[in-house]
Amino acid sequence: MQTFFTEYINLMQTCNSDMLRALEGLPPAALDWTPGTDMNSISVLVFHLTGAQRYWIGDVAAQEPTERDRDAEFRVHGVGVDVLKKRLADNLEYTRNALDKFTTQDLETSRISPRDGREFTVAWALLHALEHATLHLGQIQLTRQLWEQSKGSA
């Protein structure tokens, strides 16, 4: 694997490790809790960010279509921490395998988004997937902190 892709996987692995740390020790109720109206639970955030990663890396960059149901990601409820951890691990493994097929020359290749027909480069799709994951990682971490504050634990 070329250096760029190795570094990309390392960053994605760090993001996943941080998400796993944020999930550690949370009771089931915390996974579905939302800090306020129009806010997402930790379970929803994990399902959404992994769905989006798979979309941008798989459907767009690697041109490997899925049957993603984006709306369903926001209705997730009642899944255990093991399901979330498995989804993160499976997604990271998929990313690793997909990136193994790319070269740095592929980064400049244009792709068409199957969702809306817009054109993106492979580089943009990959970087957006990582950016999106880190954005939601921060939301997961903040949601955990707000859960702990609301329950009087620190």
mmCIF file of C-alpha atoms in Angstrom:
data_model
loop_
_atom_site.group_PDB
_atom_site.id
_atom_site.type_symbol
_atom_site.label_atom_id
_atom_site.label_comp_id
_atom_site.label_asym_id
_atom_site.label_seq_id
_atom_site.Cartn_x
_atom_site.Cartn_y
_atom_site.Cartn_z
ATOM 1 C CA MET A 1 0.000 0.000 0.000
ATOM 2 C CA GLN A 2 1.323 3.443 -0.908
ATOM 3 C CA THR A 3 2.263 5.863 1.868
ATOM 4 C CA PHE A 4 -0.753 8.158 1.413
ATOM 5 C CA PHE A 5 -3.176 5.280 1.875
ATOM 6 C CA THR A 6 -1.239 3.857 4.814
ATOM 7 C CA GLU A 7 -1.392 7.245 6.523
ATOM 8 C CA TYR A 8 -5.095 7.534 5.686
ATOM 9 C CA ILE A 9 -5.816 4.164 7.287
ATOM 10 C CA ASN A 10 -3.766 5.173 10.328
ATOM 11 C CA LEU A 11 -5.874 8.322 10.748
ATOM 12 C CA MET A 12 -9.094 6.365 10.309
ATOM 13 C CA GLN A 13 -7.861 3.795 12.851
ATOM 14 C CA THR A 14 -7.134 6.581 15.349
ATOM 15 C CA CYS A 15 -10.620 7.988 14.800
ATOM 16 C CA ASN A 16 -12.139 4.523 15.338
ATOM 17 C CA SER A 17 -10.073 3.967 18.480
ATOM 18 C CA ASP A 18 -11.294 7.294 19.862
ATOM 19 C CA MET A 19 -14.888 6.272 19.108
ATOM 20 C CA LEU A 20 -14.402 2.941 20.872
ATOM 21 C CA ARG A 21 -13.031 4.785 23.922
ATOM 22 C CA ALA A 22 -16.093 7.037 23.879
ATOM 23 C CA LEU A 23 -18.346 3.948 23.918
ATOM 24 C CA GLU A 24 -16.541 2.188 26.772
ATOM 25 C CA GLY A 25 -18.565 1.682 29.901
ATOM 26 C CA LEU A 26 -21.724 3.339 28.634
ATOM 27 C CA PRO A 27 -24.994 1.719 29.689
ATOM 28 C CA PRO A 28 -27.509 0.846 26.945
ATOM 29 C CA ALA A 29 -29.654 3.866 27.848
ATOM 30 C CA ALA A 30 -26.759 6.213 27.053
ATOM 31 C CA LEU A 31 -26.496 4.891 23.502
ATOM 32 C CA ASP A 32 -30.039 6.040 22.659
ATOM 33 C CA TRP A 33 -30.061 9.209 24.764
ATOM 34 C CA THR A 34 -30.142 12.589 23.040
ATOM 35 C CA PRO A 35 -29.080 15.807 24.738
ATOM 36 C CA GLY A 36 -31.935 17.789 23.210
ATOM 37 C CA THR A 37 -34.443 18.094 20.416
ATOM 38 C CA ASP A 38 -33.120 17.736 16.878
ATOM 39 C CA MET A 39 -29.944 16.112 18.204
ATOM 40 C CA ASN A 40 -28.694 12.608 17.565
ATOM 41 C CA SER A 41 -27.913 9.746 19.910
ATOM 42 C CA ILE A 42 -24.551 8.013 19.989
ATOM 43 C CA SER A 43 -26.051 4.985 18.217
ATOM 44 C CA VAL A 44 -27.428 7.162 15.432
ATOM 45 C CA LEU A 45 -24.108 8.967 15.067
ATOM 46 C CA VAL A 46 -22.185 5.689 14.759
ATOM 47 C CA PHE A 47 -24.636 4.256 12.229
ATOM 48 C CA HIS A 48 -24.687 7.465 10.227
ATOM 49 C CA LEU A 49 -20.943 8.039 10.141
ATOM 50 C CA THR A 50 -20.225 4.438 9.146
ATOM 51 C CA GLY A 51 -22.932 4.587 6.485
ATOM 52 C CA ALA A 52 -21.473 7.803 5.126
ATOM 53 C CA GLN A 53 -17.919 6.425 5.173
ATOM 54 C CA ARG A 54 -19.006 3.348 3.283
ATOM 55 C CA TYR A 55 -20.852 5.540 0.798
ATOM 56 C CA TRP A 56 -17.979 7.955 0.077
ATOM 57 C CA ILE A 57 -15.218 5.344 0.109
ATOM 58 C CA GLY A 58 -17.182 2.482 -1.435
ATOM 59 C CA ASP A 59 -20.019 3.800 -3.574
ATOM 60 C CA VAL A 60 -18.210 6.896 -4.804
ATOM 61 C CA ALA A 61 -14.428 6.347 -4.701
ATOM 62 C CA ALA A 62 -14.272 2.568 -5.262
ATOM 63 C CA GLN A 63 -17.502 2.418 -7.293
ATOM 64 C CA GLU A 64 -18.789 -0.521 -5.239
ATOM 65 C CA PRO A 65 -22.505 0.120 -4.785
ATOM 66 C CA THR A 66 -24.371 -0.572 -1.575
ATOM 67 C CA GLU A 67 -27.991 -0.432 -0.652
ATOM 68 C CA ARG A 68 -27.497 2.384 1.839
ATOM 69 C CA ASP A 69 -30.639 3.627 3.531
ATOM 70 C CA ARG A 70 -29.461 6.961 4.906
ATOM 71 C CA ASP A 71 -32.808 7.756 6.518
ATOM 72 C CA ALA A 72 -32.734 4.464 8.467
ATOM 73 C CA GLU A 73 -29.410 5.487 10.031
ATOM 74 C CA PHE A 74 -31.276 8.228 11.885
ATOM 75 C CA ARG A 75 -33.930 5.850 13.232
ATOM 76 C CA VAL A 76 -31.509 3.446 14.940
ATOM 77 C CA HIS A 77 -32.612 2.596 18.450
ATOM 78 C CA GLY A 78 -32.010 -0.241 20.894
ATOM 79 C CA VAL A 79 -28.733 -1.572 19.516
ATOM 80 C CA GLY A 80 -26.054 -2.687 21.928
ATOM 81 C CA VAL A 81 -22.505 -1.468 22.186
ATOM 82 C CA ASP A 82 -21.274 -4.724 20.602
ATOM 83 C CA VAL A 83 -23.289 -3.935 17.461
ATOM 84 C CA LEU A 84 -21.737 -0.466 17.310
ATOM 85 C CA LYS A 85 -18.228 -1.816 17.820
ATOM 86 C CA LYS A 86 -18.725 -4.445 15.117
ATOM 87 C CA ARG A 87 -20.046 -1.847 12.695
ATOM 88 C CA LEU A 88 -16.972 0.331 13.306
ATOM 89 C CA ALA A 89 -14.609 -2.640 12.905
ATOM 90 C CA ASP A 90 -16.316 -3.882 9.741
ATOM 91 C CA ASN A 91 -16.227 -0.410 8.262
ATOM 92 C CA LEU A 92 -12.536 0.012 8.999
ATOM 93 C CA GLU A 93 -11.793 -3.372 7.432
ATOM 94 C CA TYR A 94 -13.794 -2.452 4.338
ATOM 95 C CA THR A 95 -11.869 0.834 4.085
ATOM 96 C CA ARG A 96 -8.544 -0.950 4.405
ATOM 97 C CA ASN A 97 -9.458 -3.415 1.640
ATOM 98 C CA ALA A 98 -10.858 -0.712 -0.643
ATOM 99 C CA LEU A 99 -7.820 1.526 -0.299
ATOM 100 C CA ASP A 100 -5.498 -1.357 -1.028
ATOM 101 C CA LYS A 101 -6.792 -1.248 -4.624
ATOM 102 C CA PHE A 102 -5.959 2.437 -5.189
ATOM 103 C CA THR A 103 -2.809 4.186 -6.338
ATOM 104 C CA THR A 104 -2.004 7.850 -5.778
ATOM 105 C CA GLN A 105 -2.757 8.437 -9.467
ATOM 106 C CA ASP A 106 -6.344 7.348 -8.772
ATOM 107 C CA LEU A 107 -6.787 10.314 -6.424
ATOM 108 C CA GLU A 108 -7.231 12.616 -9.422
ATOM 109 C CA THR A 109 -9.859 10.405 -11.042
ATOM 110 C CA SER A 110 -13.375 11.797 -11.257
ATOM 111 C CA ARG A 111 -16.340 9.868 -9.926
ATOM 112 C CA ILE A 112 -20.060 10.474 -10.127
ATOM 113 C CA SER A 113 -22.075 10.317 -6.916
ATOM 114 C CA PRO A 114 -24.848 7.761 -7.397
ATOM 115 C CA ARG A 115 -27.049 9.698 -4.977
ATOM 116 C CA ASP A 116 -27.179 13.016 -6.803
ATOM 117 C CA GLY A 117 -25.082 12.745 -9.976
ATOM 118 C CA ARG A 118 -22.509 15.283 -8.797
ATOM 119 C CA GLU A 119 -18.880 14.821 -9.773
ATOM 120 C CA PHE A 120 -16.085 14.415 -7.217
ATOM 121 C CA THR A 121 -12.488 13.294 -7.366
ATOM 122 C CA VAL A 122 -11.458 10.160 -5.520
ATOM 123 C CA ALA A 123 -9.273 12.396 -3.322
ATOM 124 C CA TRP A 124 -12.244 14.569 -2.357
ATOM 125 C CA ALA A 125 -14.437 11.558 -1.563
ATOM 126 C CA LEU A 126 -11.763 9.988 0.652
ATOM 127 C CA LEU A 127 -10.955 13.207 2.475
ATOM 128 C CA HIS A 128 -14.628 13.976 2.986
ATOM 129 C CA ALA A 129 -15.181 10.526 4.520
ATOM 130 C CA LEU A 130 -12.395 11.170 7.031
ATOM 131 C CA GLU A 131 -13.553 14.733 7.743
ATOM 132 C CA HIS A 132 -17.122 13.540 8.279
ATOM 133 C CA ALA A 133 -15.989 10.776 10.655
ATOM 134 C CA THR A 134 -13.977 13.182 12.806
ATOM 135 C CA LEU A 135 -16.862 15.642 12.932
ATOM 136 C CA HIS A 136 -19.166 12.954 14.291
ATOM 137 C CA LEU A 137 -16.461 11.630 16.616
ATOM 138 C CA GLY A 138 -16.529 15.029 18.321
ATOM 139 C CA GLN A 139 -20.308 14.866 18.581
ATOM 140 C CA ILE A 140 -20.096 11.381 20.106
ATOM 141 C CA GLN A 141 -17.556 12.585 22.663
ATOM 142 C CA LEU A 142 -19.665 15.623 23.566
ATOM 143 C CA THR A 143 -22.833 13.542 23.805
ATOM 144 C CA ARG A 144 -21.074 11.204 26.218
ATOM 145 C CA GLN A 145 -19.943 14.150 28.342
ATOM 146 C CA LEU A 146 -23.439 15.594 28.403
ATOM 147 C CA TRP A 147 -24.885 12.164 29.328
ATOM 148 C CA GLU A 148 -22.439 11.880 32.220
ATOM 149 C CA GLN A 149 -23.247 15.399 33.414
ATOM 150 C CA SER A 150 -26.969 14.732 33.226
ATOM 151 C CA LYS A 151 -26.548 11.633 35.389
ATOM 152 C CA GLY A 152 -24.296 13.338 37.919
ATOM 153 C CA SER A 153 -21.219 11.238 37.148
ATOM 154 C CA ALA A 154 -17.876 12.459 35.963
#
